[in-house]
PDB file of C-alpha atoms in Angstrom:
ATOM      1  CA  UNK A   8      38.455 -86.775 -18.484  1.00  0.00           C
ATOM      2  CA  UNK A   9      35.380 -88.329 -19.040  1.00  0.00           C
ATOM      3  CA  UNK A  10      33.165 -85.513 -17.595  1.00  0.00           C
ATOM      4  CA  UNK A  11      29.746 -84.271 -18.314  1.00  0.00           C
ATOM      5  CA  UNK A  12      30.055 -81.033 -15.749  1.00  0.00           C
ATOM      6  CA  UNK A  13      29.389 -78.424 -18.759  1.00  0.00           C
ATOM      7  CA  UNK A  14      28.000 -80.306 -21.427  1.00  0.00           C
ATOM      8  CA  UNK A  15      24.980 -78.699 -22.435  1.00  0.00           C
ATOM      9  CA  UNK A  16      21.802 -80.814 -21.691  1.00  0.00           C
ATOM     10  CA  UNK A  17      19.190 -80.210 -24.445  1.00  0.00           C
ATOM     11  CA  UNK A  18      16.413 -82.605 -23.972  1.00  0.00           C
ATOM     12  CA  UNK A  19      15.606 -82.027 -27.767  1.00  0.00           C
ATOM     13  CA  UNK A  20      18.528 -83.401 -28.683  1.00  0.00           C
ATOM     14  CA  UNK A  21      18.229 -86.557 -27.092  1.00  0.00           C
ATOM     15  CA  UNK A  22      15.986 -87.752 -30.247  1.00  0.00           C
ATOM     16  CA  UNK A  23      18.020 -86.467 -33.166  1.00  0.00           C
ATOM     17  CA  UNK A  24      20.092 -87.768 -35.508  1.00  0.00           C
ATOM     18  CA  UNK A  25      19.122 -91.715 -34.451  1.00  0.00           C
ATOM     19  CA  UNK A  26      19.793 -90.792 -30.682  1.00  0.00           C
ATOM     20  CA  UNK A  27      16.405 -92.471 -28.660  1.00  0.00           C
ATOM     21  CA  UNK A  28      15.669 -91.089 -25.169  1.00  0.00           C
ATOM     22  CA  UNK A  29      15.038 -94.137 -22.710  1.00  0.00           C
ATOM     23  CA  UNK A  30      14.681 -95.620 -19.558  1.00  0.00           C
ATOM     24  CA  UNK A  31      12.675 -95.217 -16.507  1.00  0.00           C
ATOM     25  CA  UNK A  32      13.377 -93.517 -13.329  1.00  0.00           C
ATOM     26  CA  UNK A  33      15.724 -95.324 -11.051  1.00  0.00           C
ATOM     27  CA  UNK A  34      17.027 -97.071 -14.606  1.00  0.00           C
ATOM     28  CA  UNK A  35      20.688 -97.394 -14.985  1.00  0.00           C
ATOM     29  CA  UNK A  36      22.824 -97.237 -18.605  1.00  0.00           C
ATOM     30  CA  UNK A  37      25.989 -96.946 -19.329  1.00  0.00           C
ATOM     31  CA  UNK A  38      29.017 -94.239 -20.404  1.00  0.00           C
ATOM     32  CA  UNK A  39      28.448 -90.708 -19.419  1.00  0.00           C
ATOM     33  CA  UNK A  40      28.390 -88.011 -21.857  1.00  0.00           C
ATOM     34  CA  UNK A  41      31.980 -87.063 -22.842  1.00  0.00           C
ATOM     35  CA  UNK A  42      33.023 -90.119 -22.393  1.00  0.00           C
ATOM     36  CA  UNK A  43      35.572 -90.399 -25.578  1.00  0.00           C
ATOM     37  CA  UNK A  44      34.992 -94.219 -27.587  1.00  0.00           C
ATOM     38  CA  UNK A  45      37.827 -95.243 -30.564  1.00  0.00           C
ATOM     39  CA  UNK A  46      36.548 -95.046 -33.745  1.00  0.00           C
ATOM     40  CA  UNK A  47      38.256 -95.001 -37.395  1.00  0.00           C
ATOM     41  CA  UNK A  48      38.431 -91.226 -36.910  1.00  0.00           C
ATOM     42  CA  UNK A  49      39.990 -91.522 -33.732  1.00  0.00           C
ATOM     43  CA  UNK A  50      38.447 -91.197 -30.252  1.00  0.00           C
ATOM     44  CA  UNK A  51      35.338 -89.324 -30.123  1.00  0.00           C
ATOM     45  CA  UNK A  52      33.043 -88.272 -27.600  1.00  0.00           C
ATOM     46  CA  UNK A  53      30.051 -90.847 -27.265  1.00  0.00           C
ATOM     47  CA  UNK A  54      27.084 -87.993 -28.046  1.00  0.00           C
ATOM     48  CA  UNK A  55      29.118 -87.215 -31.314  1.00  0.00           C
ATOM     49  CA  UNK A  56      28.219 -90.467 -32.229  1.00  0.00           C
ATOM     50  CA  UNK A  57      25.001 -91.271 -34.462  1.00  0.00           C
ATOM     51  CA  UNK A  58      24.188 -94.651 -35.690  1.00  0.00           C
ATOM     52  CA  UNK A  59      25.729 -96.022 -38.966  1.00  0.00           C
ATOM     53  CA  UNK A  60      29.321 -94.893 -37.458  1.00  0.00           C
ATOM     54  CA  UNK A  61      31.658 -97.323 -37.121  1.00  0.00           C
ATOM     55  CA  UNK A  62      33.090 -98.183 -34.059  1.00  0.00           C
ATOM     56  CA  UNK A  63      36.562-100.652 -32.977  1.00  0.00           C
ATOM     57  CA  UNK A  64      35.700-103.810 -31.332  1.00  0.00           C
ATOM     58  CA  UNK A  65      38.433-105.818 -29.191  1.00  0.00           C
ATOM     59  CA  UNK A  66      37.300-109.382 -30.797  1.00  0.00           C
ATOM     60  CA  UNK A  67      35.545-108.159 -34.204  1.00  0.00           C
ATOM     61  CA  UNK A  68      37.457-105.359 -35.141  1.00  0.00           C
ATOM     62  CA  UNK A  69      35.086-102.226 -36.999  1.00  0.00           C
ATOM     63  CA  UNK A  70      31.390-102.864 -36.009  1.00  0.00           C
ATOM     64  CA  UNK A  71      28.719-100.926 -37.046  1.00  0.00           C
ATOM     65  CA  UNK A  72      26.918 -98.629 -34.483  1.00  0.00           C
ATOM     66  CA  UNK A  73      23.391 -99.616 -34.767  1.00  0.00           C
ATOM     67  CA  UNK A  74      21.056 -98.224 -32.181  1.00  0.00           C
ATOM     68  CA  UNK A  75      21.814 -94.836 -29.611  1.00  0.00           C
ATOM     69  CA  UNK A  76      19.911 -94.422 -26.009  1.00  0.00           C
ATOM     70  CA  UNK A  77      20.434 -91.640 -24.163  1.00  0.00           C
ATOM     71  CA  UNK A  78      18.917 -91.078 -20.066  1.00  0.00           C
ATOM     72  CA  UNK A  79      19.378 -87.704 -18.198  1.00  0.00           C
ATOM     73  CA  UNK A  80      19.416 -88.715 -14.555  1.00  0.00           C
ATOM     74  CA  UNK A  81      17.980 -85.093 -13.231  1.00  0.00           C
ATOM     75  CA  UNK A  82      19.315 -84.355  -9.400  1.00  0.00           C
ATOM     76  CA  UNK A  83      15.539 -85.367  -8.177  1.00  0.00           C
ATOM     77  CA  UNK A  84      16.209 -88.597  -9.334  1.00  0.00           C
ATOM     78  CA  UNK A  85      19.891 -88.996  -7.941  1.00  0.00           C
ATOM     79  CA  UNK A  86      18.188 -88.085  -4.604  1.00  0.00           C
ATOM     80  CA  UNK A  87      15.840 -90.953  -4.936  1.00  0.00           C
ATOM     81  CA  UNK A  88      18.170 -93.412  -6.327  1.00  0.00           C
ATOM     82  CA  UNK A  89      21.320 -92.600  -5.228  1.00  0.00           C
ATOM     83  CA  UNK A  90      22.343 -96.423  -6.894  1.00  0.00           C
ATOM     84  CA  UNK A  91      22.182 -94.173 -10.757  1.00  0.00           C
ATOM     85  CA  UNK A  92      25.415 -92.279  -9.569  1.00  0.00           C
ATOM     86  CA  UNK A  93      28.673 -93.007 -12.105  1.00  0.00           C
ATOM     87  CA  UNK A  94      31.681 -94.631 -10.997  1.00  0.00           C
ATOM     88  CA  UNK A  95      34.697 -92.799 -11.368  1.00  0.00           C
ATOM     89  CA  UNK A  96      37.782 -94.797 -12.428  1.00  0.00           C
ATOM     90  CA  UNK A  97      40.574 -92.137 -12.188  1.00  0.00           C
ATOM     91  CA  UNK A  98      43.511 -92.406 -14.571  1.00  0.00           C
ATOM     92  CA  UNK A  99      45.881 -95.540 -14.349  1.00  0.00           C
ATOM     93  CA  UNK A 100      43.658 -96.936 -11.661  1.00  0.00           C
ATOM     94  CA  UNK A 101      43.523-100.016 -13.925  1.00  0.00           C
ATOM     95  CA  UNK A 102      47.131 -99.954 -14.812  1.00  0.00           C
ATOM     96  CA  UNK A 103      49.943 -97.810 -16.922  1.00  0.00           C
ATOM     97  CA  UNK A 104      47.147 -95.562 -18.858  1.00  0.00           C
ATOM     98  CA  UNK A 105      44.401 -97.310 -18.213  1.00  0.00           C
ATOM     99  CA  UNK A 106      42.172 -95.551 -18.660  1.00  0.00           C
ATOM    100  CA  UNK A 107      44.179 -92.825 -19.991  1.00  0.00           C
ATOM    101  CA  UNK A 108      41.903 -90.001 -18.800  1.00  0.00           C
ATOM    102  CA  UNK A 109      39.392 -90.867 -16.018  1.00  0.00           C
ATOM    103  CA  UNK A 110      36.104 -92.593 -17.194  1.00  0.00           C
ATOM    104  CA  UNK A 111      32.666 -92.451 -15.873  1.00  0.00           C
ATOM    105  CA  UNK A 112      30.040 -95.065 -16.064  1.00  0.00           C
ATOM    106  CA  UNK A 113      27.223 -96.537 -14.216  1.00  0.00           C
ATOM    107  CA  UNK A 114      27.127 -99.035 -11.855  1.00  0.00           C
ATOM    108  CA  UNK A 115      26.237-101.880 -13.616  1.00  0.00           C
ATOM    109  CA  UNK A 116      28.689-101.019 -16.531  1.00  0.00           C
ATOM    110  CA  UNK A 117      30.916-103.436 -17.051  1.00  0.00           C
ATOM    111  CA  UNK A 118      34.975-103.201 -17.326  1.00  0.00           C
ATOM    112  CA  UNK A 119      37.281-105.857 -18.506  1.00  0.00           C
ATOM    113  CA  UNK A 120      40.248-106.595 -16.141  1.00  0.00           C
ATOM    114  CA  UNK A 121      43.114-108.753 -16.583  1.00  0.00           C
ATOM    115  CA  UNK A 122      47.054-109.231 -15.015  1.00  0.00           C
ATOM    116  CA  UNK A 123      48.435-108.715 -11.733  1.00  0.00           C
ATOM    117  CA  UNK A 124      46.288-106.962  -8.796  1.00  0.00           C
ATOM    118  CA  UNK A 125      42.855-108.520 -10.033  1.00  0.00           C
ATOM    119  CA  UNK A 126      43.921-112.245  -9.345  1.00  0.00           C
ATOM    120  CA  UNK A 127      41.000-112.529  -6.963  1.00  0.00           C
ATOM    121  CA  UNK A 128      38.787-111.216 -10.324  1.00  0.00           C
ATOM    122  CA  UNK A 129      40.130-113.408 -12.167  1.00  0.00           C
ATOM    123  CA  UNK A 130      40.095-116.557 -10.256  1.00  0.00           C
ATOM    124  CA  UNK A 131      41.328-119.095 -13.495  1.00  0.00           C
ATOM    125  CA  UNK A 132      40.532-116.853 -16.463  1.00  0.00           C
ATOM    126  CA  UNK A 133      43.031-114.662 -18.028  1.00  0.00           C
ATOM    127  CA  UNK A 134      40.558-111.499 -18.819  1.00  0.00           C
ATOM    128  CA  UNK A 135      37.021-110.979 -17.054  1.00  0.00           C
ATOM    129  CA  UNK A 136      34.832-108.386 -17.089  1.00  0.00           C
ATOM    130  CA  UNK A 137      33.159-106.816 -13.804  1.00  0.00           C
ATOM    131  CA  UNK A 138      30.576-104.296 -12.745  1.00  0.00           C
ATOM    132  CA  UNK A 139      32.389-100.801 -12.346  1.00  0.00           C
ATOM    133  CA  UNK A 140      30.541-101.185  -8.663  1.00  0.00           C
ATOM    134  CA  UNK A 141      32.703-104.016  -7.586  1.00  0.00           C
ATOM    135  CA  UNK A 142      36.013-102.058  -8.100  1.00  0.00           C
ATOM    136  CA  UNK A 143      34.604 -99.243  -5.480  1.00  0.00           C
ATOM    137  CA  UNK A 144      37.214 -99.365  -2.948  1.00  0.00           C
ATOM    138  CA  UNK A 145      40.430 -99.850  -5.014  1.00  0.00           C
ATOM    139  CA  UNK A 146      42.533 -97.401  -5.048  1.00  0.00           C
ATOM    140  CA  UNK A 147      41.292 -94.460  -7.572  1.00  0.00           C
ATOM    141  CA  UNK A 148      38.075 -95.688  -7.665  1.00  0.00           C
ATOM    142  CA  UNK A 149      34.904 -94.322  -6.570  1.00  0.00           C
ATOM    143  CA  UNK A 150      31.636 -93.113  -6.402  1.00  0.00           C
ATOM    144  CA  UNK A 151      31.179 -89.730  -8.149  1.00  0.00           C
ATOM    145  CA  UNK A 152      28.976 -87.144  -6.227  1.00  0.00           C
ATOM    146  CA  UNK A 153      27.146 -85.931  -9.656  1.00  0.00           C
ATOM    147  CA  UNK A 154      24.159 -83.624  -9.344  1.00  0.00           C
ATOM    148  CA  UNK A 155      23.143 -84.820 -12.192  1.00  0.00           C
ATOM    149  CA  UNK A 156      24.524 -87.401 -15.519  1.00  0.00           C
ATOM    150  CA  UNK A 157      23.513 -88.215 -18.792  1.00  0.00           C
ATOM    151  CA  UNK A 158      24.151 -91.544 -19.589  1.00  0.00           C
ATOM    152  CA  UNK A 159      24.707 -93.608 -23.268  1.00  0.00           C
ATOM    153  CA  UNK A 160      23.532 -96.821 -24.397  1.00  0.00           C
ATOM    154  CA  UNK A 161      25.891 -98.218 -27.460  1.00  0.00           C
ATOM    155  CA  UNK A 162      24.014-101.521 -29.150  1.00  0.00           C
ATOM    156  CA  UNK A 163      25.272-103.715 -32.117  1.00  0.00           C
ATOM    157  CA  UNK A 164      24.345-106.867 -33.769  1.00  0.00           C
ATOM    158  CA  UNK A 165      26.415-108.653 -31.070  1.00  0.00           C
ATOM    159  CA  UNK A 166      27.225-107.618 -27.050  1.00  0.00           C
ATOM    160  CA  UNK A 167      31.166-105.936 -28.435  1.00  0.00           C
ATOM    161  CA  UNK A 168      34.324-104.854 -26.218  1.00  0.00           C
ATOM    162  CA  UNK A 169      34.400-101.172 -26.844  1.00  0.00           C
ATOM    163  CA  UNK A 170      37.843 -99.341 -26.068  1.00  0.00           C
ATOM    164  CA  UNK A 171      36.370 -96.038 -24.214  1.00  0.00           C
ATOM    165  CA  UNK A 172      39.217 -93.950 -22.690  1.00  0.00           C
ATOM    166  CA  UNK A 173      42.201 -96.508 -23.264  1.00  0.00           C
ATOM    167  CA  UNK A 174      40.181 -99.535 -21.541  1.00  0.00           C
ATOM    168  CA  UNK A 175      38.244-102.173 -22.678  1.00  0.00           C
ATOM    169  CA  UNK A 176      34.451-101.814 -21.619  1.00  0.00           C
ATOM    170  CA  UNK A 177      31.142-103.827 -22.833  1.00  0.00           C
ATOM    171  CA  UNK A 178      28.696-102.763 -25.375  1.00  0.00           C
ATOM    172  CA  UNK A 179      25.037-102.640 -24.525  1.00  0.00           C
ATOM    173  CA  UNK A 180      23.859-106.091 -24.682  1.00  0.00           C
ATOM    174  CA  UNK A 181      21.831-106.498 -27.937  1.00  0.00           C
ATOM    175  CA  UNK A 182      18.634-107.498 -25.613  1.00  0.00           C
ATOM    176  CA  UNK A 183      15.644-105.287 -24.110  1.00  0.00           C
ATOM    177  CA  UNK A 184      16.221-106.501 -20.736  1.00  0.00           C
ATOM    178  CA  UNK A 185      19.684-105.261 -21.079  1.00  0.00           C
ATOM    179  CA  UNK A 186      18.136-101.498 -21.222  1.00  0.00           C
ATOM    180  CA  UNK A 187      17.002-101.339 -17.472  1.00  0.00           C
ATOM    181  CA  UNK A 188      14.035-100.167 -18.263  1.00  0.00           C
ATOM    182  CA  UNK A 189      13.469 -98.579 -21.519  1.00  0.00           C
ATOM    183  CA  UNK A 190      10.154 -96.978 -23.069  1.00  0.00           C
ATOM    184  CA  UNK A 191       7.618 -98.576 -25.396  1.00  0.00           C
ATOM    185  CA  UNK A 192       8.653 -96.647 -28.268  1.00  0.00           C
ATOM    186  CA  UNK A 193      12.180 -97.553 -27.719  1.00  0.00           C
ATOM    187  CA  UNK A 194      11.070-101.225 -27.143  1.00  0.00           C
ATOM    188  CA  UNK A 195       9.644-101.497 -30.319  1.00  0.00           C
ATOM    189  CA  UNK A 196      12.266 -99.260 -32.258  1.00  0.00           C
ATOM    190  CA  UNK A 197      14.419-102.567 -31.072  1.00  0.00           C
ATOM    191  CA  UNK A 198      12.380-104.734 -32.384  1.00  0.00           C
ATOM    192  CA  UNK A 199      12.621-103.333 -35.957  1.00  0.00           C
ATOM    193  CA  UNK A 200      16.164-102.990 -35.512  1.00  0.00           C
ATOM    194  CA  UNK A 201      16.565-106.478 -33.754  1.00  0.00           C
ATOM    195  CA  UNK A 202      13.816-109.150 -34.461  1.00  0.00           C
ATOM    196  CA  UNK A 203      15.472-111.600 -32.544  1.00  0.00           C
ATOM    197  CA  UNK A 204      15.260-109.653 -29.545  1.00  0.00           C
ATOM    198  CA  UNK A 205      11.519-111.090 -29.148  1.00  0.00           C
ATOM    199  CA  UNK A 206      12.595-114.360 -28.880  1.00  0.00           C
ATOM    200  CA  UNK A 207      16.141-113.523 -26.803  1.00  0.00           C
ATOM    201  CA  UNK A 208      17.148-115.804 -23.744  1.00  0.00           C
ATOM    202  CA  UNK A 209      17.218-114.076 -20.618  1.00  0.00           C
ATOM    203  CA  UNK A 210      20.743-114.246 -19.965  1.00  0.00           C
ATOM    204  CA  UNK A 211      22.421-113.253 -23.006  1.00  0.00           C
ATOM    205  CA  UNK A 212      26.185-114.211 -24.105  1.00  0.00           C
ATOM    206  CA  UNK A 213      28.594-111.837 -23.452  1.00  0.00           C
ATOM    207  CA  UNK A 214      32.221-111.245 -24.866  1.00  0.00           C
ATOM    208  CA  UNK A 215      34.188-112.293 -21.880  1.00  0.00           C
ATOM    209  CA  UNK A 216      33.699-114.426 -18.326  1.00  0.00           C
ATOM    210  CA  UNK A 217      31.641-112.332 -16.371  1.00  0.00           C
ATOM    211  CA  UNK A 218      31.584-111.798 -12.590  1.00  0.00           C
ATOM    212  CA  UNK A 219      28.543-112.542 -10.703  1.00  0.00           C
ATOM    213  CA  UNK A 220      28.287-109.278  -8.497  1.00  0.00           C
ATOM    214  CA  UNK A 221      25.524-110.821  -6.078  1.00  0.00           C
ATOM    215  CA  UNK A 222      27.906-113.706  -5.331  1.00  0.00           C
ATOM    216  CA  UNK A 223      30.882-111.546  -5.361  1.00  0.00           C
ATOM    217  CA  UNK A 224      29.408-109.052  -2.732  1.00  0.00           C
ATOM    218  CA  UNK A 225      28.622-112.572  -0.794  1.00  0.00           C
ATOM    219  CA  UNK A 226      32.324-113.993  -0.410  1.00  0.00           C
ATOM    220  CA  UNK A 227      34.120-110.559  -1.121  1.00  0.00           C
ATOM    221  CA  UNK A 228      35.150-112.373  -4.588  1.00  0.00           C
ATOM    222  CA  UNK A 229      36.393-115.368  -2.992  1.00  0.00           C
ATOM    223  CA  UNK A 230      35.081-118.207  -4.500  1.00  0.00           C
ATOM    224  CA  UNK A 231      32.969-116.177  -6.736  1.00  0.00           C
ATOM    225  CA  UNK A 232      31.039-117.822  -9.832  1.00  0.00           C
ATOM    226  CA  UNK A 233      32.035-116.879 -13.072  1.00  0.00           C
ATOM    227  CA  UNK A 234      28.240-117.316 -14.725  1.00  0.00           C
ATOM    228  CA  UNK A 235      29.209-116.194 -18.592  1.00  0.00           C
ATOM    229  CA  UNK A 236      31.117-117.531 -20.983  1.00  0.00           C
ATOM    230  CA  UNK A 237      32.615-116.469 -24.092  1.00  0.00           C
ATOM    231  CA  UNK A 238      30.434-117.412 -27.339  1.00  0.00           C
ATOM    232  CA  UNK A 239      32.397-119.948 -29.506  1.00  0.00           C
TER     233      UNK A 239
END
């Protein structure tokens, strides 16, 4: 499963090989360490991966990796913000092996759904993706009681469907805001990487309809907006 209980946290690794340490306390990202991602080579691990690799895309097929953040959420912080806890999405809990091992994320990750049992997701559109946090309470998914987590930002040229333990999930969205609070130095390693991040709108295009989670939580989905839609 995606699990990081074992992996060996080595802060000094966290800015090696292309790999930037970000993010602020109380800051949420992404996948979990060990959380496995398709590539050409197969599924690997997301800290195996360094940028240049190439990575599948749903819509674009093999996209270039092009920037890495990693956060280690230390149990002090977890205490504080107990909101930085993954989600655990427990095999099949999307449907027939999906995902086909369980797979962490944060909150605020996002998960594309589609078919029967996410009709009130869905509303008219055929795929949509949702914060991991508005699937708590289906069956096999949940909060995970982590003492700690390291988490992984993925970035590319464009916001990318990423298949990460048999399911389609979203890329980091190429756009500081996106990073929920990263450092200066990673701020401006963007920048070089991403000049059009200075001048990027504040609600960025993403891959797929998107569920609004504030008015999701407000009419338990019903008659929730879909805010997002798919560039042409």
């Amino acid at each position: 499963m995606s699990d990081f209980t074992g992996f060996e946290f080595n802060e000094a690794d966290l800015s090696k090989d292309g790999v930037r340490r970000t993010g602020q306390r109380g800051a949420i990202a992404c996948f979990t360490a060990g959380t496995r991602i398709l590539t050409p080579q197969g599924q690997r691990p997301v800290e195996h991966l360094v940028p240049g690799d190439m990575v599948m895309t749903r819509d674009h097929g093999l996209q270039t990796l092009r920037w890495i953040g990693c956060r280690h959420v230390d149990t002090n912080e977890i205490a504080d913000f107990d909101q930085v806890r993954p989600v655990r999405i427990r095999k099949g809990a999307l449907g027939n092996q999906m995902p086909d091992r369980d797979l962490l994320v944060s909150g605020d990750h996002r998960v594309m759904v589609s078919g029967p049992g996410f009709e009130e997701l869905l509303l008219d559109a055929d795929e949509v993706l949702v914060p991991a946090k508005l699937l708590l309470g289906r069956d096999g998914v949940s909060v995970d009681e982590a003492d700690a987590v390291i988490y992984y930002h993925l970035m590319f040229d464009e916001t990318e469907l990423l298949l990460s333990e048999g399911i389609w999930t979203e890329s980091t969205q190429p756009v500081t805001g996106s990073l929920a609070g990263p450092d200066a130095e990673a701020i401006d390693e963007l920048h070089r990487l991403f000049p059009e991040l200075k001048l990027a709108a504040a609600a960025p295009k993403t891959p797929r309809l998107t569920l609004d989670p504030v008015l999701a939580g407000m009419f338990g989905f019903t008659g929730a907006t879909l805010l997002t839609t798919r560039p042409a």
